[in-house]
């Protein structure tokens, strides 16, 4: 067996899932064990049904929940074996549901959620339709649940456990106070009774002495003896008076003590009434807190809905922004393409301008050359006209024709070659 000081442990449901045929009104155990098998005697164990504390084990004392009084408990003999199962007496149909087991050891807390439900057929109906009748058989399934507990539910659990612990501690303190008061009063009464008994024995002893003296000396004695007896009797009477006064004082003290006890009893009853009213006020406050929590939960749900709407609106807006962004990116891409096309066209225009300039320059040069050629042609034309004039003149003078023809042939050949050029 491992020691209870070990902090390394977990909670398990034996065989993970259990099935049992039980009678409503009989005893049922909701299983839960520590793994590894270590002692839980010095640990704190809490069992909750939903948010209501069903059983609390603390300082080696088992405390039942208010809604489960007289019906829940733990097997303290099995705690040293790590068995922290919850035992139910007179199991009811309303006891079915979800349970949370918490085991606290120093700074470590382990918990497990266990669901107790009735077995159902394929149609979702209970296997035994008459399960609501007390004493009928029901088919229970006990298994570990993966339910998650919200923060407000855990706060309710903590309040339920603290309320049970507070009530038990308050009642204990009240009982201890009452016991101490009655114990002290009992001691005082015993002392007074002893004193009265002692006074009574003293009185009886004096009376016996008087009887003895009377028997010894008789009624006819001398005057001296009578005076002595009278003085003794006076002393005895004085003692009797003192004892009577003392007895009366003690009786008065006893009456005062009785009155004080009655007053204390009234105070205790008033305190009990005050406790009941305090508990009622706490329950009222708890109900008010519950109402406030429900209101807060409703407001939180509204806020969550508003937040979801806002998030959905933001998502829609973000989608619109993304679509707008994509359109802008497409437009920017088109603009970039247009700019590239513009740059290309500008380059082409610049190239064409350059070519045009070159062509203009060439054209100007060609025009100049043509003008030059025209000038040359005009000169040649003038020469030809001159030659025609000379030929016409020679035709008029035939005798010189042959000679002139011979002389003009080289000039004509030269002119033709120039014209061809």
PDB file of N, CA and C in Angstrom, residues 2 20 23 117 178 214 226 243 259 318:
ATOM      1  N   UNK A   2       0.649   2.183  -0.936  1.00  0.00           N
ATOM      2  CA  UNK A   2       1.430   3.408  -0.995  1.00  0.00           C
ATOM      3  C   UNK A   2       1.026   4.324   0.137  1.00  0.00           C
ATOM      4  N   UNK A  20     -25.668  -2.426 -13.942  1.00  0.00           N
ATOM      5  CA  UNK A  20     -26.213  -3.146 -12.788  1.00  0.00           C
ATOM      6  C   UNK A  20     -27.728  -3.074 -12.796  1.00  0.00           C
ATOM      7  N   UNK A  23     -32.901  -2.154  -7.556  1.00  0.00           N
ATOM      8  CA  UNK A  23     -34.270  -1.781  -7.214  1.00  0.00           C
ATOM      9  C   UNK A  23     -34.272  -0.349  -6.718  1.00  0.00           C
ATOM     10  N   UNK A 117     -27.055   6.758 -15.468  1.00  0.00           N
ATOM     11  CA  UNK A 117     -28.246   6.855 -16.307  1.00  0.00           C
ATOM     12  C   UNK A 117     -28.882   5.482 -16.479  1.00  0.00           C
ATOM     13  N   UNK A 178     -22.815  25.052  24.740  1.00  0.00           N
ATOM     14  CA  UNK A 178     -23.894  24.626  25.644  1.00  0.00           C
ATOM     15  C   UNK A 178     -23.387  23.579  26.621  1.00  0.00           C
ATOM     16  N   UNK A 214     -28.697  15.369  77.057  1.00  0.00           N
ATOM     17  CA  UNK A 214     -29.972  15.302  77.775  1.00  0.00           C
ATOM     18  C   UNK A 214     -30.134  13.951  78.473  1.00  0.00           C
ATOM     19  N   UNK A 226     -27.444  23.789  84.236  1.00  0.00           N
ATOM     20  CA  UNK A 226     -28.496  24.297  83.352  1.00  0.00           C
ATOM     21  C   UNK A 226     -28.014  25.520  82.589  1.00  0.00           C
ATOM     22  N   UNK A 243     -26.359  28.136  60.009  1.00  0.00           N
ATOM     23  CA  UNK A 243     -26.513  27.087  58.985  1.00  0.00           C
ATOM     24  C   UNK A 243     -27.759  27.327  58.150  1.00  0.00           C
ATOM     25  N   UNK A 259     -32.268  30.295  37.485  1.00  0.00           N
ATOM     26  CA  UNK A 259     -32.742  31.391  36.630  1.00  0.00           C
ATOM     27  C   UNK A 259     -31.749  31.665  35.506  1.00  0.00           C
ATOM     28  N   UNK A 318     -14.999  42.211 -43.606  1.00  0.00           N
ATOM     29  CA  UNK A 318     -13.656  41.798 -44.013  1.00  0.00           C
ATOM     30  C   UNK A 318     -13.682  41.108 -45.368  1.00  0.00           C
TER      31      UNK A 318
END
